[in-house]
Short mmCIF file of C-alpha atoms and ligand atoms in Angstrom, two decimals:
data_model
loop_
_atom_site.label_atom_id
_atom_site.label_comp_id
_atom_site.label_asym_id
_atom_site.label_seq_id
_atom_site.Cartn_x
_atom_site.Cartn_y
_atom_site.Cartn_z
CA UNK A 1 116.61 81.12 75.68
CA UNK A 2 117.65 80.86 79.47
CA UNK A 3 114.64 83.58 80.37
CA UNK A 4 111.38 81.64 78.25
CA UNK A 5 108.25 82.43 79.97
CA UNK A 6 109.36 85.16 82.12
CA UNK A 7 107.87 88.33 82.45
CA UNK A 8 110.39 90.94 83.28
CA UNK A 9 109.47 94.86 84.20
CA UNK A 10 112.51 97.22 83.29
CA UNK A 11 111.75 100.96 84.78
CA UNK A 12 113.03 104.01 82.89
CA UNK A 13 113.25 101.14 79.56
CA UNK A 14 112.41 103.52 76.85
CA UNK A 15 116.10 104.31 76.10
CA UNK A 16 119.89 104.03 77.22
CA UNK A 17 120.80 101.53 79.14
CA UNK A 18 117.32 100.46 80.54
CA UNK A 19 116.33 99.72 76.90
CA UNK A 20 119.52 98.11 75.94
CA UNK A 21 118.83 95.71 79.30
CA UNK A 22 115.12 95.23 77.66
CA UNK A 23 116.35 94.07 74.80
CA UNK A 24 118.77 91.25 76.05
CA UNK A 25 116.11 90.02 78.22
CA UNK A 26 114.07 89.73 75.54
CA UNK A 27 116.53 88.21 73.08
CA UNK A 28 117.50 85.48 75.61
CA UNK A 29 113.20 84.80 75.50
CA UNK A 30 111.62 87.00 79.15
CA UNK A 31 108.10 88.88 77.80
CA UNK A 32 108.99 92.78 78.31
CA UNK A 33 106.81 95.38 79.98
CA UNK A 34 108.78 99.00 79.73
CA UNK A 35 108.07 101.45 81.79
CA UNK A 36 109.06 104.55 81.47
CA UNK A 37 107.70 108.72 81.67
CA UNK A 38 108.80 109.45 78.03
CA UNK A 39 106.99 110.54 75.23
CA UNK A 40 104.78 108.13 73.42
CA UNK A 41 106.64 107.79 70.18
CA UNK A 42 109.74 107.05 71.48
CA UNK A 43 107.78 104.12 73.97
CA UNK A 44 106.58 102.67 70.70
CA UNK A 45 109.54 102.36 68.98
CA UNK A 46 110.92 100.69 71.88
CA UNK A 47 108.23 98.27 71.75
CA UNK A 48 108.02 97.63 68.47
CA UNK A 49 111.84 97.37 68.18
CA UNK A 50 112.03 94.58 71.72
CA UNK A 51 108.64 93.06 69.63
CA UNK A 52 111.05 91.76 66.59
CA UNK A 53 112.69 89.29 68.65
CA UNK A 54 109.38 87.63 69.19
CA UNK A 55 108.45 88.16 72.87
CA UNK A 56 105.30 89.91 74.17
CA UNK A 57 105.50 93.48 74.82
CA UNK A 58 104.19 96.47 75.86
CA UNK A 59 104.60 100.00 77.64
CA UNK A 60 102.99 101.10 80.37
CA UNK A 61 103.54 104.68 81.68
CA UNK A 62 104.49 104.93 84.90
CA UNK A 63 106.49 107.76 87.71
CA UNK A 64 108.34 105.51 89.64
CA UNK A 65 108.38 107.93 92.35
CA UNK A 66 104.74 108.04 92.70
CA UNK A 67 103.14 104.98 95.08
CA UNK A 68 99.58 104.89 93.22
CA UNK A 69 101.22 104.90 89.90
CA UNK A 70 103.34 102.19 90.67
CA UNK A 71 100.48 99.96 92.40
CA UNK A 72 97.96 100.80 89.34
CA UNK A 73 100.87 99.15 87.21
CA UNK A 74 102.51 95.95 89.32
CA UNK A 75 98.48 95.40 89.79
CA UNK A 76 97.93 95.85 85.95
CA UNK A 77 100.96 93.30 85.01
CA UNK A 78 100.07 91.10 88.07
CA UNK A 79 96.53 90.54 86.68
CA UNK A 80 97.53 90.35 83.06
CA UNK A 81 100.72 88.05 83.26
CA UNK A 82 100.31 86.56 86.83
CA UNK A 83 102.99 86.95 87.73
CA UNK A 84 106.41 89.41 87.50
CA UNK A 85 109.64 86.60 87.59
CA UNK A 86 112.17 89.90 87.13
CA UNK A 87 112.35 93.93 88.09
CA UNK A 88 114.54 96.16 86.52
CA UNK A 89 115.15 99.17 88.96
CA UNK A 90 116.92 101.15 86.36
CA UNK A 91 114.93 104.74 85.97
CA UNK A 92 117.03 107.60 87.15
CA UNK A 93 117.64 111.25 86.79
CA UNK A 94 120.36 113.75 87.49
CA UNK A 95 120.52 117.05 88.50
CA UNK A 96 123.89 118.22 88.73
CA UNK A 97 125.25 120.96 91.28
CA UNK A 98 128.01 121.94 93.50
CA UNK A 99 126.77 121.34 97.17
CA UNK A 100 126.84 125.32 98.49
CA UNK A 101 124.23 125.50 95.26
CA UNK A 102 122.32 122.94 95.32
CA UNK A 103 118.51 123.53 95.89
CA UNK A 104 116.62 121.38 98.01
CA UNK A 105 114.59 120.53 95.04
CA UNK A 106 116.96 119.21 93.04
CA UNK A 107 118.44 116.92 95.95
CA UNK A 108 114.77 116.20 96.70
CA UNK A 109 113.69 114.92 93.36
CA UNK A 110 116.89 112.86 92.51
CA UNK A 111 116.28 111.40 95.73
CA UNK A 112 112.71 110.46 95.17
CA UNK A 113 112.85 109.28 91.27
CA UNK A 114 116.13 106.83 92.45
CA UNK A 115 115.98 106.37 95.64
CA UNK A 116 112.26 105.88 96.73
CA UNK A 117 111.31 104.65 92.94
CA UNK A 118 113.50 101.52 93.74
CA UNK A 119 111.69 100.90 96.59
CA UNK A 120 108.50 101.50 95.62
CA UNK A 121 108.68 99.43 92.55
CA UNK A 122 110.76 96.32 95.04
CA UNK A 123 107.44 96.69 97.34
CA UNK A 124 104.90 96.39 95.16
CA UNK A 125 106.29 93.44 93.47
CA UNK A 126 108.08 91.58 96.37
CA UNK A 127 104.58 90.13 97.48
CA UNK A 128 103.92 87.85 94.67
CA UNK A 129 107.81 87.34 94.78
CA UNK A 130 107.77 85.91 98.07
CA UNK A 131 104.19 83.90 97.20
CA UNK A 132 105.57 81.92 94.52
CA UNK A 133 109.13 81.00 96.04
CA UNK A 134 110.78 82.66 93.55
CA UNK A 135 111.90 85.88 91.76
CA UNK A 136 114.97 88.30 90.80
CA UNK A 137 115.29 92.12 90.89
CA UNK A 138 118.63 93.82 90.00
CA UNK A 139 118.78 97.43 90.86
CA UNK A 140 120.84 99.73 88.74
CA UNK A 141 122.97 102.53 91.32
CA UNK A 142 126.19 103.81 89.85
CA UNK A 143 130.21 103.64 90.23
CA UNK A 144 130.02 107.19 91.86
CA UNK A 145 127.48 105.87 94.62
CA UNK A 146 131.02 103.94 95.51
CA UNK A 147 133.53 106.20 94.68
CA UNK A 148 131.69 110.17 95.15
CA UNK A 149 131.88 112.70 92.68
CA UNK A 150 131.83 116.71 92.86
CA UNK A 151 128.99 117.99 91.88
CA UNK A 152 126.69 114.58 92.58
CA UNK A 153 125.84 114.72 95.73
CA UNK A 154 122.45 113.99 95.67
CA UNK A 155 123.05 111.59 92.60
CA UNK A 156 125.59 109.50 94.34
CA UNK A 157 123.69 109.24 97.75
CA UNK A 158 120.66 108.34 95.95
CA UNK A 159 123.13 105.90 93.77
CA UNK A 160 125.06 104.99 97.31
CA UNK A 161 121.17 104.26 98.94
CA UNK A 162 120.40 101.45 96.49
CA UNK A 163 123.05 99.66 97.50
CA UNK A 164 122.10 99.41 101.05
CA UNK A 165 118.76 98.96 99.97
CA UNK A 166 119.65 95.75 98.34
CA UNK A 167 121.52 94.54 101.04
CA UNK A 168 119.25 94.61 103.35
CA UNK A 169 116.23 93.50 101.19
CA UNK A 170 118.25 90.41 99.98
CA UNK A 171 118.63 89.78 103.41
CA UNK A 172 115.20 89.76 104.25
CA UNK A 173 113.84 87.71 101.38
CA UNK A 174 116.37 85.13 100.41
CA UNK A 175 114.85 82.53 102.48
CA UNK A 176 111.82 82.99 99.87
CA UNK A 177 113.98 82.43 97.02
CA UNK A 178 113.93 85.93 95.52
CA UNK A 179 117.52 87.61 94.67
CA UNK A 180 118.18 91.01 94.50
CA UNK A 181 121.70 92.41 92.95
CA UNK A 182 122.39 96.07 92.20
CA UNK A 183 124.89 96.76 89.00
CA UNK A 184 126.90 99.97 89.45
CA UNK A 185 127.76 101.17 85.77
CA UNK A 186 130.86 103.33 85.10
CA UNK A 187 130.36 105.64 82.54
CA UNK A 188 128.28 104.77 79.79
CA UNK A 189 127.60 106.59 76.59
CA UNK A 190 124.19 107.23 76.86
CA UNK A 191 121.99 110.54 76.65
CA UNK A 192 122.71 111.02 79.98
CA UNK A 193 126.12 111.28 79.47
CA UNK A 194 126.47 112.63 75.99
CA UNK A 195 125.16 116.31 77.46
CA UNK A 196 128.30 116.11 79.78
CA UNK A 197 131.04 119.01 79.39
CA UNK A 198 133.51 117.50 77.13
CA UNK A 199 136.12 118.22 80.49
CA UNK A 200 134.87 116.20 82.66
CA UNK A 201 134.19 113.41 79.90
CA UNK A 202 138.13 113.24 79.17
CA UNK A 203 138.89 113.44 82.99
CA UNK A 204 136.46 110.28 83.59
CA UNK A 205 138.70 108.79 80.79
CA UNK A 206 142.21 109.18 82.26
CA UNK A 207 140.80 107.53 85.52
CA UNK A 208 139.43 104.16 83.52
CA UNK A 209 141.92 101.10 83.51
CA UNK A 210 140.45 99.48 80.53
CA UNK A 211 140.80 103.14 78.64
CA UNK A 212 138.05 103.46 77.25
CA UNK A 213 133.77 104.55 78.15
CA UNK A 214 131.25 101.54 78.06
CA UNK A 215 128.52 100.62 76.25
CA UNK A 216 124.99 99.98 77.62
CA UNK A 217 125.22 96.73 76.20
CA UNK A 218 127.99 95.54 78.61
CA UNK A 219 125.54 96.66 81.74
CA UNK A 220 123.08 94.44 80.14
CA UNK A 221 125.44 91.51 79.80
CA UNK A 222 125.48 91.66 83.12
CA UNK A 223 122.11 92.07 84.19
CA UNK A 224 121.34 88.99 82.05
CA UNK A 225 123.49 86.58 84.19
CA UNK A 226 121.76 88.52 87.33
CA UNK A 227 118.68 87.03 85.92
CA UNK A 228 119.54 83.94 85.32
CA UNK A 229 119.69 80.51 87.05
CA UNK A 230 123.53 80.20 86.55
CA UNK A 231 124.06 83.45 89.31
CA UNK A 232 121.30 81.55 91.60
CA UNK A 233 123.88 81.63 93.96
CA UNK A 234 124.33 85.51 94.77
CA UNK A 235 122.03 87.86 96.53
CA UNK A 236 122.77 91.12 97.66
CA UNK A 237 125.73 92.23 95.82
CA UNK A 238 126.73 95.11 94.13
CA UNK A 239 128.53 94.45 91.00
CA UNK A 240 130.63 96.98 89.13
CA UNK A 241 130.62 97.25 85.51
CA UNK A 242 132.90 100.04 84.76
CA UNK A 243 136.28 99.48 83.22
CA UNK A 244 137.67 99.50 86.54
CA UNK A 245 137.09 103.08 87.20
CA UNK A 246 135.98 102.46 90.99
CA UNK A 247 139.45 100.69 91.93
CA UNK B 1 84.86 79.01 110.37
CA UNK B 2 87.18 81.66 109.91
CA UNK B 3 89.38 79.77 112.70
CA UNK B 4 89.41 76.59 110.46
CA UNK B 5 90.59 78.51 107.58
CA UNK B 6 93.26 80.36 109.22
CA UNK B 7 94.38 77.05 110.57
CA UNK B 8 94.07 75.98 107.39
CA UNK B 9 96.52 78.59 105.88
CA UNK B 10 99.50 78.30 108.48
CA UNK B 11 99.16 74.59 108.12
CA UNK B 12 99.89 75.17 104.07
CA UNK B 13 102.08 78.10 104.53
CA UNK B 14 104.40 76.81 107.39
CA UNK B 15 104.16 73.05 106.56
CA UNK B 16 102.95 72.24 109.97
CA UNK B 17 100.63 69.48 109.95
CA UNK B 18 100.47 67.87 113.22
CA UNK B 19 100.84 70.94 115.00
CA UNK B 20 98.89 71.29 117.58
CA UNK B 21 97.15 74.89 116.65
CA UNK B 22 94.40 76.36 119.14
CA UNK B 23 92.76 79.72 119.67
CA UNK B 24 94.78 80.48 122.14
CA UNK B 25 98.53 79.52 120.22
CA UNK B 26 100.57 82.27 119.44
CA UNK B 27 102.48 82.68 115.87
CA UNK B 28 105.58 83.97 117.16
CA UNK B 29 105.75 82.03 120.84
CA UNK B 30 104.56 79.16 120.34
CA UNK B 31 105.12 78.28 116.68
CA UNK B 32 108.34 79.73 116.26
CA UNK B 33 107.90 81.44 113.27
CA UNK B 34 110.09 84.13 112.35
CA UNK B 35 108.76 88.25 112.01
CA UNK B 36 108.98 87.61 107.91
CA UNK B 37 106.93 84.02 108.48
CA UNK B 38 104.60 85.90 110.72
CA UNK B 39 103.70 88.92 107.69
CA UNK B 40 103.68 85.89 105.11
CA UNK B 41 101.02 84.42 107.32
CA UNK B 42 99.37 88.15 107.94
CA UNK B 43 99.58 88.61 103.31
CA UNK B 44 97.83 84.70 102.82
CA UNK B 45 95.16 86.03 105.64
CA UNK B 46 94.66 89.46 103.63
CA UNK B 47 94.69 87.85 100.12
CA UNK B 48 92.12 84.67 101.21
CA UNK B 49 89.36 87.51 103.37
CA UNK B 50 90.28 90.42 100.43
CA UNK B 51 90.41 92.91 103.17
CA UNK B 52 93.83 94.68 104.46
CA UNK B 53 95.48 94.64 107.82
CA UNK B 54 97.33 98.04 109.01
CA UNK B 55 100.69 97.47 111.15
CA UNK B 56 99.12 99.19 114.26
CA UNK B 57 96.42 96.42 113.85
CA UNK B 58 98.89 93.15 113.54
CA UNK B 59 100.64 94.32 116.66
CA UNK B 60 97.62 93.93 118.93
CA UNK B 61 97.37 90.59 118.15
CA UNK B 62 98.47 87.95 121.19
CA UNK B 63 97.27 84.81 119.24
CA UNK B 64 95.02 83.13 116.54
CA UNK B 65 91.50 83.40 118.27
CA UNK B 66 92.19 87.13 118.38
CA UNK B 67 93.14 87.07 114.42
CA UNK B 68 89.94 85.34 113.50
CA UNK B 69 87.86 87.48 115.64
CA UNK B 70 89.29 90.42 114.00
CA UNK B 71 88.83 88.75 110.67
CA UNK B 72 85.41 88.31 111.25
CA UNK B 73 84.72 92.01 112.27
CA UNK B 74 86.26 93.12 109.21
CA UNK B 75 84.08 91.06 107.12
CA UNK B 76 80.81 90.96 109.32
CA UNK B 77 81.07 94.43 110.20
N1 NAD C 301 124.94 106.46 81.58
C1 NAD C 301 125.80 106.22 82.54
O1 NAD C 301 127.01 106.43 82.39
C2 NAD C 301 125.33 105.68 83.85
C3 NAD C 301 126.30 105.36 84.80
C4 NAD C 301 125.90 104.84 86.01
C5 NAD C 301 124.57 104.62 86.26
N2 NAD C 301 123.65 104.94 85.33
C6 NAD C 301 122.24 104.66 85.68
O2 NAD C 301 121.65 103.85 84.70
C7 NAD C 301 120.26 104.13 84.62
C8 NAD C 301 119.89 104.43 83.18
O3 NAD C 301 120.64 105.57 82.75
P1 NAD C 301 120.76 106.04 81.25
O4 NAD C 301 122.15 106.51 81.07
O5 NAD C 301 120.22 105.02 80.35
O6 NAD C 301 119.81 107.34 81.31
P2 NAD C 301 118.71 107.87 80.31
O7 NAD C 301 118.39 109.25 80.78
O8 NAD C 301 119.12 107.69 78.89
O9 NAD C 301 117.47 106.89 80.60
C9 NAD C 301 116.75 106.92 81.78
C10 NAD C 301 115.30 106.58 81.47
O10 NAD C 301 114.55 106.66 82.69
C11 NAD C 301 113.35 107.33 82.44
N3 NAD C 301 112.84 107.96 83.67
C12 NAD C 301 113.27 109.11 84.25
N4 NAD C 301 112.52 109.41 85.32
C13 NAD C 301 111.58 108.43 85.42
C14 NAD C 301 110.50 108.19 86.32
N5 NAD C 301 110.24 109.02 87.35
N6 NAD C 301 109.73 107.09 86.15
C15 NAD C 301 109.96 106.25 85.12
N7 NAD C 301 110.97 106.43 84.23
C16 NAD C 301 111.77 107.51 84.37
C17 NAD C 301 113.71 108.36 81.38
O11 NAD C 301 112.55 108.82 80.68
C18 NAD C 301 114.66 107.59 80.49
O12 NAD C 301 113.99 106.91 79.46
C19 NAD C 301 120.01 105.29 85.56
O13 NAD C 301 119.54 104.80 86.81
C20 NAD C 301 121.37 105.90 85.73
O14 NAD C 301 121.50 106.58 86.94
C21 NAD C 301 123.99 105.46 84.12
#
């Protein structure tokens, strides 16, 4: 129960790998608030599901990519908990196109929902962060925001963006005790994946070392230790967790 | 009064307490506190007077007497 007493906020935590991180936090004993844009039956199940284990939880919908949506919420948590002791950064969207296609609207809203949601979510709850000396955001980019991939241009610069992001921002606030990581998954099986073309599935295969996709339960391993006081000791980093595709 | 309590909150927030702190000390020149000090200061000073304090507005200021006057515009109108 290394996380008793925490709150934690998990964007995009209705499914995939946001819910599996959710639901490790919440098994190792942090209070949950998802937030997420989906529909409200599959929010509930979440919460009713990450309510079993015997933590506090609710959902509260949010766009990440929309500042007075996100300051209605941190404020909401902030007066209802007191306090948020770990962020989540993990919603995010594709839209998938060769470059010499690609509309300025898709590139536009990938950019906003996982670029400038991370850092509106980090800014709104940095404050009380900083106040009480401690705190611990991980922020979920992506192997190809390392490593580029056709057709994910704006994907992996939005992906590529949160790691700089983190850099910098663990820079800035480690002398206040708050760490912030980013986790950069490999290929996952997740919705988001599943509606790949079967092609490009078996070519991400052939290029992973441990031979095999992950499971959003191995990103949340991860995230876990993020969150806890055994990493206290690292700030800024981006840490793969992909089967070694990125080598 | 609104001197005393902005006093009051470097004192707690920067752990200075024999500092000598007057009206006409500045933050960043005199106390040697660093830009991220400085907006933690700026964030106590917002959250103590509930009222907000725009960039633009921060930048004008050359020392404490001229964040308590401002301080005590925003409040007194
Ligand atoms: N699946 C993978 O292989 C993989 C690999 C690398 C990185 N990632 C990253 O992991 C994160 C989770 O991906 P996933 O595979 O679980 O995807 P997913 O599509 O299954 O889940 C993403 C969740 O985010 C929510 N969301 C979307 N836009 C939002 C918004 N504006 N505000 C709030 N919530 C929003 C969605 O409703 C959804 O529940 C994403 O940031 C993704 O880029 C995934």
């Amino acid at each position: 129960m290394s996380l008793k007493g925490k709150s934690a906020l998990v964007t995009g935590g209705a499914r995939g790998i946001g819910k599996a991180i959710a639901l490790k936090l919440a098994l190792n004993g942090a209070d949950i608030i998802v937030n997420d844009v989906a529909d409200i039956e599959t929010m509930k199940n979440t919460v009713d599901e990450i309510k079993k284990l015997g933590v506090g939880c609710e959902a509260l919908k949010a766009d990440v990519s929309n500042e007075s949506e996100v300051k209605d919420m941190v404020s909401y948590i902030l007066e209802k908990y007191g306090k948020i002791d770990i962020l989540i950064n993990n919603a995010g969207i594709t839209r998938d196109g060769l470059l010499v296609k690609m509309k300025e609207s898709d590139w536009q809203l990938v950019m906003d929902v996982n670029l400038k949601g991370v850092f509106l979510c980090t800014k709104s709850v940095i404050r009380s962060m900083m106040s009480k000396r401690s705190g611990c955001i991980v922020n979920i980019s992506s192997v190809v925001g390392i490593t580029g991939n056709p057709g994910q241009a704006n994907y992996s610069a939005s992906k590529a963006g949160i790691i700089g992001f983190t850099k910098s921002a663990a820079k800035e606030v480690g002398s206040k005790g708050v760490r912030i990581n980013a986790v950069a998954p490999g290929f996952i099986y997740t919705d988001m994946t599943d509606s790949l073309p079967e092609a490009v599935k078996s070519k991400f295969l052939e290029n992973i070392p441990l031979g095999r996709y992950g499971e959003a339960e191995e990103v949340a391993d991860v995230v876990l230790f993020l969150c806890e006081e055994r990493s206290r000791y690292i700030t800024g980093q981006t840490i793969p967790v992909d089967g070694g595709l990125a080598l | 009064m609104y001197f005393e309590k902005i006093t009051e909150i470097i004192r707690d927030q920067l752990g200075l307490e024999d500092a000598k702190i007057e009206r006409e000390t500045s933050l960043m020149k005199d106390l040697e506190v660093d830009s991220l000090d400085a907006v933690e200061v700026i964030m106590k000073i917002e959250d103590e007077f509930d009222i907000e304090i725009p960039d633009e507005d921060i930048n004008a200021f050359k020392n404490l007497g001229d964040i308590a006057d401002y301080v005590k515009n925003k409040k007194e109108g």
